[in-house]
Structure formats: C-alpha cells, structure tokens
Coordinates of C-alpha atoms and ligand atoms in Angstrom, one line a residue:
M1 CA 61.8 85.4 151.6
L2 CA 58.7 87.4 150.7
R3 CA 57.4 87.3 154.2
T4 CA 54.1 89.2 154.3
T5 CA 52.8 91.8 156.7
I6 CA 50.1 94.6 156.7
A7 CA 50.5 98.3 157.1
G8 CA 48.7 98.1 160.4
S9 CA 45.0 98.6 160.7
L10 CA 42.0 96.4 159.9
P11 CA 38.3 97.4 160.0
K12 CA 36.7 97.3 163.4
P13 CA 33.7 95.1 164.0
S14 CA 30.4 97.1 164.0
W15 CA 29.8 95.9 167.6
L16 CA 32.9 97.8 168.6
A17 CA 32.9 101.0 166.6
D18 CA 30.5 102.7 164.2
P19 CA 31.5 101.6 160.7
A20 CA 30.2 104.9 159.3
Y21 CA 33.1 106.7 160.9
Q22 CA 35.8 104.1 160.8
L23 CA 38.8 106.5 160.8
F24 CA 37.6 108.1 164.0
A25 CA 35.9 105.1 165.5
P26 CA 33.2 106.3 167.9
W27 CA 33.0 103.3 170.3
V28 CA 29.5 101.7 170.4
V29 CA 30.1 99.8 173.6
P30 CA 29.8 101.4 177.0
P31 CA 33.2 102.4 178.6
E32 CA 33.0 99.6 181.2
R33 CA 32.8 96.9 178.5
L34 CA 35.2 98.6 176.1
R35 CA 38.3 96.7 177.2
E36 CA 36.6 93.3 176.8
A37 CA 35.2 94.2 173.4
Q38 CA 38.6 95.4 172.2
D39 CA 40.3 92.2 173.4
D40 CA 37.8 90.2 171.4
A41 CA 38.3 92.4 168.3
V42 CA 42.1 91.9 168.6
R43 CA 41.6 88.1 168.8
L44 CA 39.6 88.2 165.6
A45 CA 42.1 90.5 163.9
V46 CA 45.0 88.2 164.7
L47 CA 43.0 85.1 163.8
D48 CA 42.1 86.7 160.4
Q49 CA 45.8 87.4 159.7
E50 CA 46.9 83.9 160.8
R51 CA 44.3 82.1 158.8
A52 CA 45.1 84.2 155.7
G53 CA 48.8 83.3 156.1
I54 CA 50.2 86.7 157.0
D55 CA 53.7 86.3 158.6
V56 CA 54.1 89.4 160.7
V57 CA 50.9 90.3 162.4
T58 CA 49.4 93.4 164.2
D59 CA 46.5 93.9 166.5
G60 CA 44.7 95.5 163.6
E61 CA 44.8 98.8 165.6
Q62 CA 41.5 97.7 167.2
R63 CA 42.1 99.7 170.4
R64 CA 42.6 103.1 168.9
R65 CA 39.9 105.5 167.7
H66 CA 42.4 107.1 165.3
Y67 CA 45.9 106.1 164.4
I68 CA 47.4 109.2 166.0
W69 CA 45.1 109.5 169.0
G70 CA 45.9 105.9 170.1
F71 CA 49.3 107.1 171.3
L72 CA 48.3 110.6 172.3
D73 CA 45.4 109.3 174.5
G74 CA 48.0 107.8 176.9
L75 CA 49.9 111.1 177.3
T76 CA 49.4 114.1 179.5
G77 CA 49.2 117.6 178.1
V78 CA 47.2 116.7 175.0
D79 CA 43.4 116.7 174.4
T80 CA 42.0 114.3 171.9
R81 CA 38.4 114.9 172.9
R82 CA 37.9 118.6 172.4
T83 CA 39.6 118.8 169.1
A84 CA 40.5 121.7 166.9
K85 CA 40.1 122.2 163.1
K86 CA 43.3 122.5 161.2
R87 CA 44.5 122.5 157.6
T88 CA 46.8 119.5 157.5
R89 CA 48.8 117.5 154.9
G90 CA 49.8 120.7 153.0
D91 CA 46.1 121.1 152.3
R92 CA 46.5 118.4 149.7
Y93 CA 43.1 116.9 150.5
D94 CA 41.4 120.3 150.7
T95 CA 39.7 119.7 154.1
L96 CA 39.8 120.8 157.7
Q97 CA 40.8 117.9 159.9
D98 CA 39.8 117.4 163.5
V99 CA 43.2 117.4 165.4
A100 CA 44.2 116.9 169.0
R101 CA 45.3 120.0 170.9
V102 CA 48.5 120.4 172.9
V103 CA 47.2 122.1 176.0
G104 CA 50.0 121.6 178.6
E105 CA 53.4 120.1 179.4
L106 CA 53.6 116.8 177.4
G107 CA 54.3 113.8 179.5
R108 CA 54.1 110.0 179.4
P109 CA 53.2 108.9 182.9
A110 CA 53.2 105.2 181.9
P111 CA 53.8 103.1 178.8
V112 CA 50.8 103.5 176.5
M113 CA 50.7 100.4 174.4
V114 CA 52.7 97.8 176.3
D115 CA 49.8 96.0 177.9
A116 CA 48.1 95.9 174.5
L117 CA 51.3 94.4 173.0
R118 CA 51.5 91.8 175.7
F119 CA 48.0 90.7 175.0
T120 CA 48.6 90.4 171.3
R121 CA 51.9 88.6 172.0
S122 CA 49.9 86.0 174.1
L123 CA 47.7 85.2 171.2
T124 CA 50.2 84.3 168.6
S125 CA 53.6 82.8 168.0
R126 CA 54.1 84.9 164.9
P127 CA 56.2 88.0 164.9
V128 CA 54.2 91.0 166.1
K129 CA 54.4 94.5 164.7
V130 CA 53.3 97.6 166.7
T131 CA 52.6 100.9 164.8
L132 CA 53.1 104.4 166.2
P133 CA 52.6 107.7 164.5
G134 CA 55.8 109.4 163.4
P135 CA 57.0 112.7 164.8
M136 CA 56.4 114.8 161.7
T137 CA 52.9 113.4 161.2
I138 CA 52.0 114.1 164.8
V139 CA 53.2 117.7 164.4
D140 CA 51.0 118.1 161.3
T141 CA 48.0 116.5 163.0
T142 CA 48.0 118.4 166.3
L143 CA 47.5 122.0 167.2
D144 CA 50.2 123.4 169.6
E145 CA 48.4 125.8 171.9
F146 CA 51.0 125.5 174.7
Y147 CA 54.6 125.6 173.6
H148 CA 54.3 127.8 170.5
E149 CA 57.5 126.3 169.2
D150 CA 58.7 125.7 165.7
E151 CA 57.8 122.4 164.1
K152 CA 61.3 120.9 164.4
T153 CA 61.4 121.6 168.1
M154 CA 58.0 120.1 168.6
A155 CA 58.9 117.1 166.5
M156 CA 61.9 116.4 168.7
R157 CA 59.6 116.6 171.8
W158 CA 57.3 114.0 170.2
A159 CA 60.2 111.9 169.2
A160 CA 61.5 111.7 172.8
L161 CA 58.1 110.5 173.9
L162 CA 57.9 108.0 171.1
G163 CA 61.4 106.8 171.7
A164 CA 60.6 106.0 175.3
E165 CA 57.5 104.1 174.2
A166 CA 59.3 102.3 171.5
R167 CA 62.1 101.1 173.8
D168 CA 59.5 99.8 176.3
L169 CA 57.6 98.0 173.5
A170 CA 60.8 96.4 172.2
E171 CA 61.7 95.2 175.7
A172 CA 58.1 93.9 176.1
G173 CA 58.5 91.7 173.1
A174 CA 57.6 93.7 170.0
D175 CA 59.3 92.3 166.9
V176 CA 58.8 95.3 164.7
I177 CA 58.0 98.9 165.6
Q178 CA 56.8 101.0 162.7
F179 CA 56.4 104.7 162.6
D180 CA 53.7 106.0 160.3
E181 CA 54.9 109.0 158.4
P182 CA 52.5 109.8 155.5
C183 CA 53.8 113.4 155.8
F184 CA 57.1 112.2 154.4
N185 CA 55.3 112.1 151.0
I186 CA 54.2 115.7 151.4
Y187 CA 56.8 117.9 153.1
L188 CA 59.9 116.8 151.2
D189 CA 62.0 119.8 152.3
K190 CA 61.1 119.2 156.0
V191 CA 61.9 115.5 155.6
A192 CA 65.4 116.4 154.7
A193 CA 65.7 119.3 157.1
W194 CA 64.5 117.5 160.3
G195 CA 62.1 114.7 159.5
V196 CA 64.6 111.9 159.4
E197 CA 66.5 113.4 162.3
A198 CA 63.3 113.2 164.4
L199 CA 62.7 109.7 163.4
E200 CA 66.3 108.8 164.3
R201 CA 65.6 110.3 167.8
A202 CA 62.5 108.1 168.1
V203 CA 64.4 104.8 167.3
E204 CA 67.4 105.6 169.4
G205 CA 68.1 102.6 171.7
V206 CA 65.2 100.5 170.2
T207 CA 66.4 96.9 170.2
C208 CA 63.9 95.4 167.7
V209 CA 63.4 95.9 164.0
T210 CA 62.3 99.4 163.1
A211 CA 60.2 100.5 160.2
V212 CA 58.8 103.7 158.6
H213 CA 55.5 103.6 156.7
I214 CA 55.3 106.3 154.0
C215 CA 52.1 106.1 152.1
Y216 CA 49.8 108.4 150.1
S217 CA 47.2 108.3 152.9
Y218 CA 44.1 106.3 153.5
G219 CA 41.9 104.9 150.7
I220 CA 39.0 107.3 151.5
P221 CA 37.1 109.5 149.0
R222 CA 38.9 112.8 149.4
V223 CA 42.3 111.1 149.2
L224 CA 41.2 109.0 146.2
A225 CA 40.0 112.2 144.5
W226 CA 43.5 113.7 145.0
K227 CA 45.2 110.6 143.7
S228 CA 43.1 110.6 140.6
R229 CA 44.2 114.1 139.7
N230 CA 47.8 113.9 141.0
T231 CA 50.5 113.8 138.4
E232 CA 53.6 114.0 140.6
W233 CA 54.7 110.7 142.0
G234 CA 58.4 111.3 142.4
Q235 CA 58.4 111.7 146.2
Y236 CA 60.0 108.4 147.0
A237 CA 63.0 109.4 144.8
E238 CA 63.7 112.1 147.3
T239 CA 62.9 110.3 150.6
L240 CA 64.2 106.8 150.0
P241 CA 67.9 108.0 149.7
L242 CA 67.5 109.7 153.1
I243 CA 65.9 106.6 154.6
R244 CA 68.7 104.5 153.1
H245 CA 71.3 106.5 155.1
S246 CA 69.2 106.3 158.3
S247 CA 69.3 103.5 160.9
I248 CA 65.6 102.5 160.1
R249 CA 65.7 99.0 158.8
Q250 CA 62.4 98.8 156.9
V251 CA 60.5 101.2 154.7
S252 CA 56.8 100.7 153.7
V253 CA 55.8 102.1 150.4
E254 CA 52.5 102.5 148.5
C255 CA 52.8 100.9 145.1
A256 CA 49.4 99.3 144.3
A257 CA 47.1 102.3 144.1
S258 CA 49.7 105.0 143.4
R259 CA 51.4 105.5 140.1
V260 CA 54.9 105.2 141.5
D261 CA 57.5 103.8 139.2
V262 CA 58.8 100.9 141.2
S263 CA 62.3 101.3 139.8
V264 CA 62.7 104.0 142.4
L265 CA 62.9 101.2 145.0
A266 CA 66.5 100.6 144.0
A267 CA 67.2 103.8 146.1
A268 CA 66.3 101.9 149.2
A269 CA 69.1 99.4 148.8
G270 CA 70.1 97.7 152.0
K271 CA 66.6 98.2 153.6
D272 CA 63.7 95.8 153.8
V273 CA 61.0 97.1 151.5
L274 CA 57.4 96.6 152.6
L275 CA 55.9 96.7 149.1
G276 CA 52.3 97.9 148.9
V277 CA 50.6 95.3 146.6
I278 CA 47.1 95.7 148.0
D279 CA 45.0 98.7 147.1
V280 CA 43.2 99.9 150.3
G281 CA 41.0 102.3 148.5
S282 CA 38.8 99.7 146.8
E283 CA 36.4 97.0 147.9
A284 CA 37.5 94.9 144.9
V285 CA 39.7 92.0 146.2
E286 CA 42.8 91.4 144.2
T287 CA 43.4 88.1 142.6
P288 CA 46.6 86.3 143.8
E289 CA 47.9 86.6 140.3
L290 CA 47.5 90.4 140.3
V291 CA 49.3 90.5 143.7
A292 CA 52.0 88.2 142.2
Q293 CA 52.4 90.6 139.2
R294 CA 52.9 93.5 141.5
I295 CA 55.6 91.6 143.5
R296 CA 57.4 90.5 140.3
A297 CA 57.5 94.1 139.1
A298 CA 59.6 95.1 142.1
L299 CA 62.0 92.1 142.0
P300 CA 64.4 93.7 139.6
Y301 CA 65.0 96.5 142.2
V302 CA 64.6 94.7 145.6
P303 CA 66.1 91.3 146.3
P304 CA 63.5 88.8 147.5
D305 CA 65.0 88.4 150.9
R306 CA 64.5 92.2 151.4
L307 CA 61.0 92.3 149.8
V308 CA 58.0 92.1 152.2
P309 CA 54.6 92.1 150.4
C310 CA 52.3 94.4 152.3
T311 CA 49.2 96.5 152.0
D312 CA 49.5 100.1 150.7
C313 CA 48.1 101.5 153.9
G314 CA 45.7 100.6 156.6
L315 CA 42.6 98.5 155.7
V316 CA 40.5 100.3 158.3
P317 CA 38.2 102.0 155.9
R318 CA 37.3 98.8 154.1
S319 CA 34.5 96.3 154.9
R320 CA 35.5 93.3 157.0
A321 CA 34.8 91.0 154.1
A322 CA 37.0 92.9 151.7
A323 CA 39.8 93.2 154.2
V324 CA 39.8 89.4 154.9
G325 CA 39.7 88.8 151.1
K326 CA 42.7 91.1 150.6
L327 CA 44.7 89.4 153.4
S328 CA 44.2 86.1 151.7
A329 CA 45.1 87.5 148.3
L330 CA 48.2 89.1 149.8
A331 CA 49.5 85.8 151.2
A332 CA 48.5 83.8 148.2
G333 CA 50.1 86.2 145.8
A334 CA 53.4 86.1 147.8
A335 CA 53.2 82.3 147.9
L336 CA 52.9 82.2 144.0
V337 CA 56.1 84.2 143.6
R338 CA 57.9 82.4 146.4
A339 CA 57.2 79.1 144.6
E340 CA 58.5 80.5 141.3
L341 CA 61.7 81.7 142.9
Q342 CA 62.3 78.4 144.6
S343 CA 61.6 76.3 141.4
P344 CA 64.6 74.7 139.7
R345 CA 63.9 76.8 136.6
A346 CA 64.4 80.0 138.7
A347 CA 67.8 78.8 139.9
G348 CA 69.2 79.0 136.4
R349 CA 67.7 82.4 135.7
Ligands
ZN1 ZN1 49.4 104.7 155.4

C-alpha cells in the first residue's frame, strides 16, 4: 500500500536542454549526439527515482521536447517544428501557445516510444510507467489545418493512433500507461460528451494498467497566477464519477497546490488514486511530515491499497536539486504513513 510514483517528467540536465525553456526543451547537444545524451539523462532520472525510493518509475520524459510533441514527433501528417499560435485551455491562462499543426493525413509508420521504453526497462527492475498525451488535450494543443473536422472526430482519430501505441507499449513491457488530460479540468461538458469516450478508445485492448492524469497544469508563472485567483475547484466532482464508470484503472489528481477538497476523491471509488502530495510550482521542498499530512487527509476517502502518493504534475519546470528533494520527500512521507498504518495501534483503529 501507498506505493509511490510521479506524474511523469523530471527536469532535464542543462547539458541536454536549455533550462531557461524547460517546457519546450531546445536541445543543446548536436543531433548526432542527442540519442547518447538522452540515454544518459534517462539513466540519471531512473537513478534519482530509485535512490529516493519511488516505486513506479518513468524515464523522466527526458526524450521529449514537450509532453505532447514527444508523441507527435513520431507521426506523419503533423508538424511540430513550424508551429502555430493558438488560444488553448479555454484561454484560462490568457496566452497564445505554440502548437503543432496537422498538415496531412495522420499516420504512425512505426511505434514511437517502444525503443525508449525498452531502454528504461533495461535499467530497472521496478515497474515502469509511460505517459502519453490524451486525445482531448492533443486536440486542444494542435491546429487542424488538414481535416477541418469537429473536435470529437479529431479526438477519435488521435485516440486510434494512441491506442495502437499503447498496445505496443504494453506488449513491450510497460507496466502502466498514463494519458495526460489536463483539459479534463477545463472542458467539463466535452469530457462528458466525448472526452471519456475518446480515452476509452485509446485504452481498448491495452493489457497493462491504464491511468489518466488530470491536473491544473504545470507549476509555471502564468498557471500559478491563474491558480491564485481561481475560486472554482469543483471540477473533479464532475469528472471523477465519469472516470469511475470507465475502464481506466488509475486517476491522477492535483491536491497539493490546488484548493480541491479531498473528500471529492470518494467519487473515484474502485479506482487507484494517484494523489498529488507534491507541489510542482515551488522550489520549496516539502518535509516528509507535510507529505504525510496530505496523505492522511485523503485516507478517509481512499483506502490505502488504492492510494498512490504522487506529484501534482510534472517536475520539469523545477531545478534538479528541488526535484530530487521532492522525490525523497514523497517517498519518505509515504513511508511515515505506511508505518503508522502497519503499527499495532492502527490495527485497533
Ligand atoms: Zn499535469
């Protein structure tokens, strides 16, 4: 119980990507040395998680410039280099985002992340999680200049491509495949209308554990500004009941830096809850006791064998020192609560 994991990303070493632009990671190594540098960065990312005591590890998303482009880069029909500007995320963060363009027939000539997974798999005996962008979030974060179809139809196209990738990843040894759907906290009507349906299409036939990550976006200044003025935190009350009735096994929620009332997690009964107990928007490293408090707060609503202490979102915007500190705090905080639950006193509680 209380096995730990992370949302997915870790900061990239400055010898791999320019730390000033972490979310879009311009590589600082020449193309002919990129693979070797990424391999080494993945080794460090796995080592950092293992040393901290994280149970289910990722490759720290060290090979992708951006969490959406990492998958799109392996497809045909999409341009992640000559991007377009688009108002995304319901304009919540009041910014034009650089988005990939759909410029032709979408195709997946070969598996995109399977080689990367095999490499990570070879480094560790721990369960490995692979993250993919979810269909709704891809639709929101791309500009369709080719099909001119409605969002649901496009989401189903993306879901078919994601599903093929996810099945290949599961067969190649992924233990968990997680779809990142921050848009599930924004377009609540669309989540009900077609978002969960698209996600179901993406996990069809996937033989490993499946997860959906629903956060309030990265811990970056424009998002933190929105969070500080936001007063409506009831989104999970609408989405979790939908997830509960889906075939997705795990749901990842942001509870450290948001002002979500954790009693809402009761609505995810029957699912594993990846509980965000690490704030990814601050360099301040949590104490294990603070992490333990956040875990204890959720225990009335999620049984400990279903509760997976996790980060709120990706740690990619943080410094490497803060990220390593937060990994250790996460594992140590979970260990504190695990010890309490296993003590004889807890048995009589
Ligand atoms: Zn996130």
